[in-house]
CSV table of N, CA and C in Angstrom, one decimal:
chain,number,residue,atom,x,y,z
A,1,MET,N,8.6,-28.6,-15.6
A,1,MET,CA,7.1,-28.6,-15.6
A,1,MET,C,6.6,-29.9,-15.0
A,2,ALA,N,7.2,-31.0,-15.4
A,2,ALA,CA,6.8,-32.3,-15.0
A,2,ALA,C,6.9,-32.4,-13.4
A,3,ARG,N,8.0,-31.8,-12.9
A,3,ARG,CA,8.3,-31.9,-11.5
A,3,ARG,C,7.2,-31.0,-10.8
A,4,HIS,N,6.9,-29.9,-11.3
A,4,HIS,CA,5.9,-29.0,-10.7
A,4,HIS,C,4.5,-29.7,-10.7
A,5,ALA,N,4.2,-30.4,-11.7
A,5,ALA,CA,2.9,-31.1,-11.8
A,5,ALA,C,2.9,-32.5,-11.1
A,6,ASN,N,4.1,-32.8,-10.6
A,6,ASN,CA,4.3,-34.1,-9.9
A,6,ASN,C,4.0,-35.3,-10.7
A,7,VAL,N,4.4,-35.3,-12.0
A,7,VAL,CA,4.2,-36.4,-12.9
A,7,VAL,C,5.5,-36.6,-13.7
A,8,SER,N,5.6,-37.7,-14.4
A,8,SER,CA,6.8,-37.9,-15.2
A,8,SER,C,6.7,-37.2,-16.5
A,9,ARG,N,7.9,-37.0,-17.1
A,9,ARG,CA,7.9,-36.4,-18.5
A,9,ARG,C,7.1,-37.2,-19.5
A,10,ALA,N,7.2,-38.5,-19.3
A,10,ALA,CA,6.5,-39.4,-20.2
A,10,ALA,C,5.0,-39.2,-20.1
A,11,THR,N,4.5,-38.9,-19.0
A,11,THR,CA,3.1,-38.6,-18.8
A,11,THR,C,2.7,-37.3,-19.6
A,12,ILE,N,3.5,-36.3,-19.5
A,12,ILE,CA,3.3,-35.1,-20.2
A,12,ILE,C,3.3,-35.3,-21.7
A,13,TYR,N,4.4,-36.0,-22.2
A,13,TYR,CA,4.6,-36.2,-23.6
A,13,TYR,C,3.6,-37.2,-24.2
A,14,SER,N,2.9,-38.0,-23.3
A,14,SER,CA,1.9,-38.9,-23.9
A,14,SER,C,0.7,-38.1,-24.3
A,15,ARG,N,0.6,-36.9,-23.8
A,15,ARG,CA,-0.6,-36.0,-24.1
A,15,ARG,C,-0.3,-35.0,-25.2
A,16,VAL,N,1.0,-34.7,-25.4
A,16,VAL,CA,1.4,-33.8,-26.5
A,16,VAL,C,2.5,-34.4,-27.3
A,17,ALA,N,2.7,-34.0,-28.5
A,17,ALA,CA,3.7,-34.6,-29.4
A,17,ALA,C,5.1,-34.1,-29.2
A,18,ASN,N,5.2,-32.8,-28.8
A,18,ASN,CA,6.5,-32.2,-28.6
A,18,ASN,C,6.4,-31.0,-27.7
A,19,LYS,N,7.6,-30.4,-27.5
A,19,LYS,CA,7.6,-29.3,-26.6
A,19,LYS,C,6.8,-28.1,-27.1
A,20,GLU,N,6.9,-27.9,-28.4
A,20,GLU,CA,6.1,-26.8,-29.0
A,20,GLU,C,4.6,-26.9,-28.8
A,21,GLU,N,4.2,-28.1,-29.0
A,21,GLU,CA,2.7,-28.4,-28.8
A,21,GLU,C,2.4,-28.2,-27.3
A,22,LEU,N,3.3,-28.6,-26.4
A,22,LEU,CA,3.0,-28.4,-25.0
A,22,LEU,C,2.9,-26.9,-24.7
A,23,ILE,N,3.8,-26.1,-25.2
A,23,ILE,CA,3.8,-24.7,-25.0
A,23,ILE,C,2.5,-24.1,-25.6
A,24,GLU,N,2.1,-24.5,-26.8
A,24,GLU,CA,0.9,-24.0,-27.4
A,24,GLU,C,-0.3,-24.4,-26.5
A,25,ALA,N,-0.3,-25.5,-25.9
A,25,ALA,CA,-1.5,-25.9,-25.0
A,25,ALA,C,-1.5,-25.1,-23.8
A,26,VAL,N,-0.3,-24.8,-23.2
A,26,VAL,CA,-0.3,-23.9,-22.1
A,26,VAL,C,-0.8,-22.5,-22.5
A,27,ILE,N,-0.3,-22.0,-23.6
A,27,ILE,CA,-0.7,-20.7,-24.1
A,27,ILE,C,-2.2,-20.6,-24.3
A,28,GLN,N,-2.8,-21.7,-24.9
A,28,GLN,CA,-4.3,-21.7,-25.1
A,28,GLN,C,-5.0,-21.7,-23.8
A,29,ARG,N,-4.5,-22.4,-22.8
A,29,ARG,CA,-5.1,-22.4,-21.5
A,29,ARG,C,-5.1,-21.0,-20.8
A,30,GLU,N,-3.9,-20.4,-21.0
A,30,GLU,CA,-3.7,-19.0,-20.4
A,30,GLU,C,-4.6,-18.1,-21.2
A,31,SER,N,-4.7,-18.2,-22.5
A,31,SER,CA,-5.6,-17.4,-23.3
A,31,SER,C,-7.0,-17.4,-22.9
A,32,ASP,N,-7.5,-18.6,-22.5
A,32,ASP,CA,-8.9,-18.8,-22.0
A,32,ASP,C,-9.1,-18.0,-20.8
A,33,LEU,N,-8.1,-17.6,-20.0
A,33,LEU,CA,-8.3,-16.8,-18.9
A,33,LEU,C,-8.7,-15.4,-19.3
A,34,THR,N,-8.4,-15.0,-20.5
A,34,THR,CA,-8.9,-13.7,-21.0
A,34,THR,C,-10.4,-13.8,-21.4
A,35,ILE,N,-10.7,-14.8,-22.2
A,35,ILE,CA,-12.1,-15.0,-22.6
A,35,ILE,C,-12.2,-16.4,-23.3
A,36,THR,N,-13.1,-17.2,-22.8
A,36,THR,CA,-13.3,-18.5,-23.4
A,36,THR,C,-14.3,-18.3,-24.6
A,37,GLY,N,-14.4,-19.3,-25.4
A,37,GLY,CA,-15.3,-19.3,-26.5
A,37,GLY,C,-16.7,-19.1,-26.0
A,38,GLY,N,-17.1,-19.8,-24.9
A,38,GLY,CA,-18.4,-19.6,-24.3
A,38,GLY,C,-18.7,-18.2,-23.8
A,39,GLN,N,-17.7,-17.6,-23.2
A,39,GLN,CA,-17.9,-16.2,-22.7
A,39,GLN,C,-18.0,-15.3,-23.9
A,40,PHE,N,-17.3,-15.6,-24.9
A,40,PHE,CA,-17.4,-14.7,-26.1
A,40,PHE,C,-18.8,-14.8,-26.7
A,41,ARG,N,-19.3,-16.0,-26.9
A,41,ARG,CA,-20.6,-16.2,-27.4
A,41,ARG,C,-21.7,-15.5,-26.5
A,42,ALA,N,-21.5,-15.6,-25.2
A,42,ALA,CA,-22.5,-15.0,-24.3
A,42,ALA,C,-22.4,-13.5,-24.4
A,43,SER,N,-21.3,-12.9,-24.7
A,43,SER,CA,-21.2,-11.5,-24.8
A,43,SER,C,-22.1,-10.9,-25.9
A,44,GLU,N,-22.5,-11.7,-26.9
A,44,GLU,CA,-23.4,-11.2,-27.9
A,44,GLU,C,-24.7,-10.8,-27.4
A,45,SER,N,-25.2,-11.3,-26.3
A,45,SER,CA,-26.5,-10.9,-25.8
A,45,SER,C,-26.4,-9.7,-24.8
A,46,LEU,N,-25.2,-9.2,-24.6
A,46,LEU,CA,-25.0,-8.0,-23.7
A,46,LEU,C,-25.0,-6.7,-24.5
A,47,SER,N,-25.3,-5.6,-23.9
A,47,SER,CA,-25.1,-4.3,-24.5
A,47,SER,C,-23.6,-4.2,-24.7
A,48,ILE,N,-23.2,-3.2,-25.6
A,48,ILE,CA,-21.8,-3.1,-25.9
A,48,ILE,C,-21.0,-2.6,-24.6
A,49,LYS,N,-21.6,-1.8,-23.8
A,49,LYS,CA,-21.0,-1.4,-22.5
A,49,LYS,C,-20.7,-2.6,-21.6
A,50,GLU,N,-21.8,-3.4,-21.4
A,50,GLU,CA,-21.6,-4.6,-20.6
A,50,GLU,C,-20.6,-5.6,-21.1
A,51,ALA,N,-20.6,-5.8,-22.4
A,51,ALA,CA,-19.7,-6.7,-23.0
A,51,ALA,C,-18.2,-6.2,-22.9
A,52,LEU,N,-18.0,-4.9,-23.1
A,52,LEU,CA,-16.7,-4.4,-23.0
A,52,LEU,C,-16.2,-4.4,-21.5
A,53,ILE,N,-17.1,-4.1,-20.6
A,53,ILE,CA,-16.6,-4.1,-19.2
A,53,ILE,C,-16.3,-5.6,-18.8
A,54,ALA,N,-17.1,-6.5,-19.2
A,54,ALA,CA,-16.8,-7.9,-18.9
A,54,ALA,C,-15.5,-8.4,-19.5
A,55,PHE,N,-15.3,-8.1,-20.8
A,55,PHE,CA,-14.1,-8.4,-21.5
A,55,PHE,C,-12.9,-7.7,-20.8
A,56,GLY,N,-13.0,-6.4,-20.6
A,56,GLY,CA,-11.9,-5.6,-20.1
A,56,GLY,C,-11.5,-6.1,-18.7
A,57,THR,N,-12.4,-6.5,-17.9
A,57,THR,CA,-12.1,-7.0,-16.5
A,57,THR,C,-11.3,-8.3,-16.6
A,58,ARG,N,-11.7,-9.2,-17.4
A,58,ARG,CA,-11.0,-10.4,-17.6
A,58,ARG,C,-9.6,-10.2,-18.2
A,59,TYR,N,-9.6,-9.3,-19.2
A,59,TYR,CA,-8.3,-8.9,-19.9
A,59,TYR,C,-7.3,-8.3,-18.9
A,60,LEU,N,-7.7,-7.3,-18.1
A,60,LEU,CA,-6.8,-6.7,-17.2
A,60,LEU,C,-6.4,-7.7,-16.1
A,61,ASN,N,-7.3,-8.5,-15.6
A,61,ASN,CA,-6.9,-9.5,-14.6
A,61,ASN,C,-5.8,-10.4,-15.2
A,62,PHE,N,-6.0,-10.8,-16.5
A,62,PHE,CA,-5.0,-11.7,-17.1
A,62,PHE,C,-3.6,-11.0,-17.3
A,63,ILE,N,-3.7,-9.8,-17.9
A,63,ILE,CA,-2.4,-9.0,-18.1
A,63,ILE,C,-1.7,-8.6,-16.8
A,64,ASN,N,-2.5,-8.4,-15.8
A,64,ASN,CA,-2.0,-7.9,-14.5
A,64,ASN,C,-1.3,-9.1,-13.7
A,65,GLY,N,-1.6,-10.3,-14.1
A,65,GLY,CA,-1.1,-11.5,-13.4
A,65,GLY,C,0.4,-11.5,-13.4
A,66,ARG,N,1.0,-11.7,-12.3
A,66,ARG,CA,2.5,-11.8,-12.2
A,66,ARG,C,3.1,-12.9,-13.0
A,67,GLU,N,2.4,-14.0,-13.1
A,67,GLU,CA,2.9,-15.2,-13.9
A,67,GLU,C,3.1,-14.8,-15.3
A,68,LEU,N,2.3,-14.0,-15.9
A,68,LEU,CA,2.4,-13.6,-17.3
A,68,LEU,C,3.7,-12.9,-17.6
A,69,HIS,N,4.2,-12.2,-16.7
A,69,HIS,CA,5.4,-11.4,-17.0
A,69,HIS,C,6.6,-12.3,-17.2
A,70,GLY,N,6.7,-13.5,-16.7
A,70,GLY,CA,7.7,-14.5,-17.0
A,70,GLY,C,7.7,-15.0,-18.5
A,71,TRP,N,6.5,-15.0,-19.1
A,71,TRP,CA,6.3,-15.4,-20.4
A,71,TRP,C,7.2,-14.6,-21.4
A,72,ASP,N,7.2,-13.3,-21.1
A,72,ASP,CA,8.0,-12.4,-22.0
A,72,ASP,C,9.4,-12.9,-22.2
A,73,ARG,N,10.0,-13.2,-21.0
A,73,ARG,CA,11.4,-13.7,-21.0
A,73,ARG,C,11.6,-15.1,-21.6
A,74,LEU,N,10.6,-16.0,-21.3
A,74,LEU,CA,10.6,-17.3,-21.8
A,74,LEU,C,10.5,-17.3,-23.4
A,75,ILE,N,9.6,-16.6,-23.9
A,75,ILE,CA,9.4,-16.5,-25.3
A,75,ILE,C,10.6,-15.9,-26.0
A,76,ALA,N,11.2,-14.8,-25.4
A,76,ALA,CA,12.4,-14.2,-26.0
A,76,ALA,C,13.6,-15.1,-26.0
A,77,SER,N,13.8,-15.9,-24.9
A,77,SER,CA,14.9,-16.8,-24.9
A,77,SER,C,14.7,-18.0,-25.8
A,78,ALA,N,13.5,-18.4,-25.9
A,78,ALA,CA,13.2,-19.6,-26.8
A,78,ALA,C,13.2,-19.3,-28.3
A,79,SER,N,13.0,-18.0,-28.6
A,79,SER,CA,12.8,-17.6,-30.0
A,79,SER,C,14.1,-17.9,-30.9
A,80,THR,N,15.2,-18.0,-30.3
A,80,THR,CA,16.4,-18.3,-31.1
A,80,THR,C,16.4,-19.7,-31.6
A,81,ALA,N,16.0,-20.6,-30.8
A,81,ALA,CA,15.9,-22.0,-31.2
A,81,ALA,C,14.6,-22.3,-32.0
A,82,HIS,N,13.5,-21.5,-31.7
A,82,HIS,CA,12.2,-21.7,-32.3
A,82,HIS,C,11.7,-20.3,-32.8
A,83,PRO,N,12.2,-19.8,-33.9
A,83,PRO,CA,11.8,-18.5,-34.4
A,83,PRO,C,10.3,-18.3,-34.6
A,84,ASP,N,9.6,-19.3,-34.8
A,84,ASP,CA,8.1,-19.1,-35.0
A,84,ASP,C,7.3,-19.1,-33.7
A,85,LEU,N,8.0,-19.3,-32.6
A,85,LEU,CA,7.3,-19.3,-31.3
A,85,LEU,C,6.7,-18.0,-30.9
A,86,PRO,N,7.4,-16.9,-31.1
A,86,PRO,CA,6.7,-15.6,-30.7
A,86,PRO,C,5.4,-15.4,-31.4
A,87,ARG,N,5.4,-15.7,-32.7
A,87,ARG,CA,4.1,-15.5,-33.5
A,87,ARG,C,3.0,-16.4,-33.0
A,88,LYS,N,3.4,-17.7,-32.7
A,88,LYS,CA,2.5,-18.7,-32.2
A,88,LYS,C,1.9,-18.3,-30.9
A,89,PHE,N,2.8,-17.8,-30.0
A,89,PHE,CA,2.4,-17.3,-28.7
A,89,PHE,C,1.4,-16.2,-28.9
A,90,PHE,N,1.8,-15.2,-29.7
A,90,PHE,CA,0.9,-14.0,-29.9
A,90,PHE,C,-0.4,-14.4,-30.5
A,91,ASP,N,-0.4,-15.3,-31.5
A,91,ASP,CA,-1.7,-15.7,-32.2
A,91,ASP,C,-2.6,-16.4,-31.2
A,92,ALA,N,-2.0,-17.3,-30.4
A,92,ALA,CA,-2.9,-18.1,-29.5
A,92,ALA,C,-3.3,-17.3,-28.2
A,93,GLY,N,-2.5,-16.3,-27.8
A,93,GLY,CA,-2.8,-15.6,-26.6
A,93,GLY,C,-3.3,-14.2,-26.9
A,94,PRO,N,-2.4,-13.2,-26.8
A,94,PRO,CA,-2.9,-11.8,-26.9
A,94,PRO,C,-3.6,-11.5,-28.3
A,95,GLY,N,-3.1,-12.1,-29.3
A,95,GLY,CA,-3.7,-11.9,-30.7
A,95,GLY,C,-5.1,-12.5,-30.7
A,96,ARG,N,-5.4,-13.6,-30.1
A,96,ARG,CA,-6.7,-14.2,-30.0
A,96,ARG,C,-7.6,-13.3,-29.3
A,97,GLY,N,-7.2,-12.8,-28.1
A,97,GLY,CA,-8.0,-11.9,-27.3
A,97,GLY,C,-8.3,-10.6,-28.1
A,98,GLN,N,-7.3,-10.1,-28.8
A,98,GLN,CA,-7.6,-8.8,-29.5
A,98,GLN,C,-8.5,-9.1,-30.7
A,99,LYS,N,-8.4,-10.2,-31.3
A,99,LYS,CA,-9.3,-10.6,-32.4
A,99,LYS,C,-10.8,-10.6,-31.9
A,100,MET,N,-11.0,-11.3,-30.7
A,100,MET,CA,-12.3,-11.4,-30.1
A,100,MET,C,-12.8,-10.0,-29.8
A,101,LEU,N,-12.0,-9.1,-29.2
A,101,LEU,CA,-12.4,-7.8,-28.9
A,101,LEU,C,-12.8,-7.0,-30.1
A,102,THR,N,-12.0,-7.2,-31.2
A,102,THR,CA,-12.4,-6.6,-32.5
A,102,THR,C,-13.7,-7.1,-33.0
A,103,GLU,N,-14.0,-8.4,-32.8
A,103,GLU,CA,-15.3,-8.9,-33.2
A,103,GLU,C,-16.4,-8.4,-32.4
A,104,ILE,N,-16.2,-8.2,-31.1
A,104,ILE,CA,-17.3,-7.6,-30.2
A,104,ILE,C,-17.6,-6.2,-30.7
A,105,ILE,N,-16.6,-5.5,-31.0
A,105,ILE,CA,-16.8,-4.1,-31.5
A,105,ILE,C,-17.4,-4.1,-32.9
A,106,ALA,N,-17.0,-5.0,-33.8
A,106,ALA,CA,-17.6,-5.0,-35.1
A,106,ALA,C,-19.1,-5.4,-35.0
A,107,LYS,N,-19.5,-6.3,-34.1
A,107,LYS,CA,-20.9,-6.7,-33.9
A,107,LYS,C,-21.7,-5.5,-33.4
A,108,ALA,N,-21.1,-4.7,-32.5
A,108,ALA,CA,-21.8,-3.6,-31.9
A,108,ALA,C,-22.0,-2.5,-33.0
A,109,LEU,N,-21.0,-2.4,-33.9
A,109,LEU,CA,-21.1,-1.5,-35.0
A,109,LEU,C,-22.3,-1.9,-35.9
A,110,SER,N,-22.4,-3.2,-36.2
A,110,SER,CA,-23.4,-3.7,-37.1
A,110,SER,C,-24.8,-3.5,-36.5
A,111,LYS,N,-24.9,-3.4,-35.1
A,111,LYS,CA,-26.2,-3.1,-34.4
A,111,LYS,C,-26.4,-1.6,-34.1
A,112,ASP,N,-25.5,-0.8,-34.7
A,112,ASP,CA,-25.6,0.7,-34.5
A,112,ASP,C,-25.4,1.1,-33.1
A,113,GLU,N,-24.7,0.3,-32.3
A,113,GLU,CA,-24.4,0.7,-30.9
A,113,GLU,C,-23.1,1.6,-30.9
A,114,LEU,N,-22.4,1.6,-32.0
A,114,LEU,CA,-21.2,2.4,-32.2
A,114,LEU,C,-21.3,3.2,-33.5
A,115,CYS,N,-20.6,4.3,-33.6
A,115,CYS,CA,-20.6,5.0,-34.8
A,115,CYS,C,-19.6,4.4,-35.8
A,116,ALA,N,-19.5,4.9,-37.0
A,116,ALA,CA,-18.6,4.4,-38.0
A,116,ALA,C,-17.2,4.4,-37.5
A,117,LEU,N,-16.5,3.2,-37.6
A,117,LEU,CA,-15.2,3.1,-37.1
A,117,LEU,C,-14.5,1.9,-37.8
A,118,ASP,N,-13.2,1.8,-37.6
A,118,ASP,CA,-12.5,0.6,-38.0
A,118,ASP,C,-12.4,-0.2,-36.7
A,119,PRO,N,-13.0,-1.4,-36.6
A,119,PRO,CA,-13.1,-2.2,-35.4
A,119,PRO,C,-11.7,-2.5,-34.9
A,120,GLY,N,-10.7,-2.8,-35.8
A,120,GLY,CA,-9.4,-3.1,-35.3
A,120,GLY,C,-8.7,-1.9,-34.7
A,121,VAL,N,-8.8,-0.8,-35.2
A,121,VAL,CA,-8.2,0.5,-34.6
A,121,VAL,C,-8.9,0.8,-33.3
A,122,ALA,N,-10.3,0.6,-33.3
A,122,ALA,CA,-11.0,0.9,-32.1
A,122,ALA,C,-10.6,-0.1,-30.9
A,123,ALA,N,-10.4,-1.4,-31.3
A,123,ALA,CA,-10.0,-2.3,-30.3
A,123,ALA,C,-8.6,-2.0,-29.7
A,124,GLU,N,-7.7,-1.5,-30.6
A,124,GLU,CA,-6.4,-1.1,-30.2
A,124,GLU,C,-6.5,0.2,-29.3
A,125,ASP,N,-7.4,1.1,-29.6
A,125,ASP,CA,-7.6,2.3,-28.8
A,125,ASP,C,-8.1,1.9,-27.4
A,126,LEU,N,-9.0,1.0,-27.4
A,126,LEU,CA,-9.6,0.6,-26.1
A,126,LEU,C,-8.6,-0.1,-25.2
A,127,THR,N,-7.8,-1.0,-25.8
A,127,THR,CA,-6.8,-1.7,-24.9
A,127,THR,C,-5.7,-0.7,-24.4
A,128,GLY,N,-5.4,0.3,-25.2
A,128,GLY,CA,-4.6,1.4,-24.8
A,128,GLY,C,-5.2,2.1,-23.6
A,129,LEU,N,-6.5,2.4,-23.6
A,129,LEU,CA,-7.1,3.1,-22.5
A,129,LEU,C,-7.1,2.2,-21.3
A,130,TRP,N,-7.3,0.9,-21.4
A,130,TRP,CA,-7.3,0.0,-20.3
A,130,TRP,C,-5.9,-0.1,-19.7
A,131,LEU,N,-4.9,-0.3,-20.5
A,131,LEU,CA,-3.5,-0.6,-20.0
A,131,LEU,C,-2.8,0.6,-19.6
A,132,GLY,N,-2.8,1.6,-20.5
A,132,GLY,CA,-2.1,2.9,-20.2
A,132,GLY,C,-0.6,2.6,-19.9
A,133,PHE,N,0.0,3.5,-19.2
A,133,PHE,CA,1.4,3.5,-18.8
A,133,PHE,C,1.7,2.5,-17.7
A,134,VAL,N,0.7,2.3,-16.8
A,134,VAL,CA,0.8,1.4,-15.7
A,134,VAL,C,1.3,0.0,-16.0
A,135,ASN,N,0.9,-0.5,-17.2
A,135,ASN,CA,1.3,-1.8,-17.6
A,135,ASN,C,2.9,-1.9,-17.7
A,136,LEU,N,3.5,-0.9,-18.2
A,136,LEU,CA,5.0,-0.9,-18.3
A,136,LEU,C,5.6,-0.9,-16.9
A,137,GLU,N,5.0,0.0,-16.0
A,137,GLU,CA,5.5,0.0,-14.6
A,137,GLU,C,5.4,-1.3,-13.9
A,138,ILE,N,4.3,-2.0,-14.1
A,138,ILE,CA,4.2,-3.4,-13.5
A,138,ILE,C,5.2,-4.4,-14.1
A,139,LYS,N,5.3,-4.4,-15.5
A,139,LYS,CA,6.2,-5.3,-16.2
A,139,LYS,C,7.6,-5.1,-15.7
A,140,LEU,N,8.0,-3.8,-15.4
A,140,LEU,CA,9.4,-3.5,-15.0
A,140,LEU,C,9.6,-3.7,-13.5
A,141,GLY,N,8.5,-4.0,-12.8
A,141,GLY,CA,8.6,-4.2,-11.3
A,141,GLY,C,8.7,-2.9,-10.6
A,142,ALA,N,8.3,-1.7,-11.2
A,142,ALA,CA,8.4,-0.4,-10.6
A,142,ALA,C,7.2,-0.2,-9.7
A,143,ARG,N,6.1,-1.0,-9.8
A,143,ARG,CA,5.0,-0.9,-8.9
A,143,ARG,C,4.3,-2.3,-8.8
A,144,GLN,N,3.5,-2.4,-7.8
A,144,GLN,CA,2.8,-3.7,-7.6
A,144,GLN,C,1.7,-3.8,-8.7
A,145,PRO,N,1.3,-5.0,-8.9
A,145,PRO,CA,0.1,-5.2,-9.8
A,145,PRO,C,-1.1,-4.5,-9.3
A,146,LEU,N,-2.0,-4.2,-10.3
A,146,LEU,CA,-3.2,-3.5,-9.9
A,146,LEU,C,-4.1,-4.3,-8.9
A,147,THR,N,-4.8,-3.6,-8.1
A,147,THR,CA,-5.7,-4.2,-7.2
A,147,THR,C,-7.0,-4.5,-8.0
A,148,ASP,N,-7.9,-5.3,-7.4
A,148,ASP,CA,-9.2,-5.5,-8.1
A,148,ASP,C,-9.9,-4.2,-8.2
A,149,ALA,N,-9.9,-3.3,-7.2
A,149,ALA,CA,-10.6,-2.0,-7.3
A,149,ALA,C,-10.0,-1.1,-8.4
A,150,GLU,N,-8.6,-1.2,-8.6
A,150,GLU,CA,-8.0,-0.4,-9.6
A,150,GLU,C,-8.3,-0.9,-11.0
A,151,ILE,N,-8.4,-2.3,-11.1
A,151,ILE,CA,-8.8,-2.9,-12.4
A,151,ILE,C,-10.2,-2.4,-12.7
A,152,GLN,N,-11.2,-2.5,-11.8
A,152,GLN,CA,-12.5,-2.1,-12.1
A,152,GLN,C,-12.6,-0.7,-12.5
A,153,HIS,N,-11.8,0.2,-11.8
A,153,HIS,CA,-11.8,1.6,-12.2
A,153,HIS,C,-11.3,1.9,-13.6
A,154,LYS,N,-10.1,1.2,-13.9
A,154,LYS,CA,-9.5,1.4,-15.2
A,154,LYS,C,-10.4,0.9,-16.3
A,155,VAL,N,-11.0,-0.2,-16.1
A,155,VAL,CA,-11.9,-0.8,-17.1
A,155,VAL,C,-13.1,0.1,-17.3
A,156,ALA,N,-13.8,0.5,-16.2
A,156,ALA,CA,-15.0,1.4,-16.4
A,156,ALA,C,-14.6,2.7,-17.0
A,157,ARG,N,-13.5,3.3,-16.6
A,157,ARG,CA,-13.1,4.6,-17.2
A,157,ARG,C,-12.7,4.4,-18.6
A,158,GLY,N,-12.0,3.4,-19.0
A,158,GLY,CA,-11.6,3.1,-20.4
A,158,GLY,C,-12.9,2.9,-21.2
A,159,VAL,N,-13.8,2.2,-20.8
A,159,VAL,CA,-15.1,2.0,-21.6
A,159,VAL,C,-15.8,3.3,-21.7
A,160,ASP,N,-16.0,4.0,-20.6
A,160,ASP,CA,-16.7,5.3,-20.7
A,160,ASP,C,-16.0,6.3,-21.7
A,161,LEU,N,-14.7,6.4,-21.7
A,161,LEU,CA,-14.0,7.2,-22.7
A,161,LEU,C,-14.2,6.7,-24.1
A,162,PHE,N,-14.0,5.4,-24.2
A,162,PHE,CA,-14.2,4.7,-25.5
A,162,PHE,C,-15.6,5.1,-26.1
A,163,LEU,N,-16.6,4.9,-25.3
A,163,LEU,CA,-18.0,5.2,-25.7
A,163,LEU,C,-18.2,6.7,-26.0
A,164,LYS,N,-17.5,7.6,-25.3
A,164,LYS,CA,-17.6,9.0,-25.7
A,164,LYS,C,-16.9,9.3,-27.1
A,165,ILE,N,-15.9,8.5,-27.4
A,165,ILE,CA,-15.3,8.7,-28.7
A,165,ILE,C,-16.1,8.0,-29.8
A,166,TYR,N,-16.5,6.7,-29.6
A,166,TYR,CA,-17.1,5.9,-30.6
A,166,TYR,C,-18.6,5.6,-30.5
A,167,GLY,N,-19.2,6.1,-29.4
A,167,GLY,CA,-20.6,5.8,-29.2
A,167,GLY,C,-21.4,6.5,-30.3
A,168,PRO,N,-22.7,6.1,-30.5
A,168,PRO,CA,-23.5,6.8,-31.5
A,168,PRO,C,-23.7,8.2,-31.2
A,169,SER,N,-23.6,9.1,-32.2
A,169,SER,CA,-23.6,10.5,-31.9
A,169,SER,C,-24.9,11.0,-31.3
A,170,ASP,N,-26.0,10.3,-31.4
A,170,ASP,CA,-27.3,10.7,-30.8
A,170,ASP,C,-27.3,10.4,-29.3
A,171,THR,N,-26.4,9.6,-28.8
A,171,THR,CA,-26.5,9.2,-27.4
A,171,THR,C,-25.3,9.7,-26.6
A,172,VAL,N,-24.4,10.3,-27.3
A,172,VAL,CA,-23.1,10.7,-26.6
A,172,VAL,C,-23.0,12.2,-26.7
A,173,SER,N,-22.7,12.8,-25.6
A,173,SER,CA,-22.4,14.3,-25.6
A,173,SER,C,-20.9,14.4,-25.9
A,174,ARG,N,-20.5,15.2,-26.9
A,174,ARG,CA,-19.1,15.3,-27.2
A,174,ARG,C,-18.6,16.7,-26.9
């Protein structure tokens, strides 16, 4: 990593206490590619559809990135020496994003933009609609990552289906 950044190891370790802290900092930076705290707060002023489309687009762009697929192998190989690393990675990255999505859904529920639901289950349903089977194909290298147009289509379709399932009954035809 120091070589890639064209700095010495001492420079890197002067900013972080140890390798685990360095990995956590990188994970946090990567997690912000899904949604930053500022973007999360800004989503509160959007309609649920707009908030979900904005979140979903960032989320799929993040998940779709080729660089992310190397993390799976890195975390798996490092977990023997650092058994708590997979949980830390999950909590700082995908778990943080899923928690924020759950909060967006819970806020929409409190504003009667969605019908009665469990926000955690609904967030899981929505990410499933966005990712589908194609995520596995990409991870395994069986197909190229999604194009921007494919991402936009998958996000819009996922949000539309989600709102047909969970939208208020007076605004949704079932």
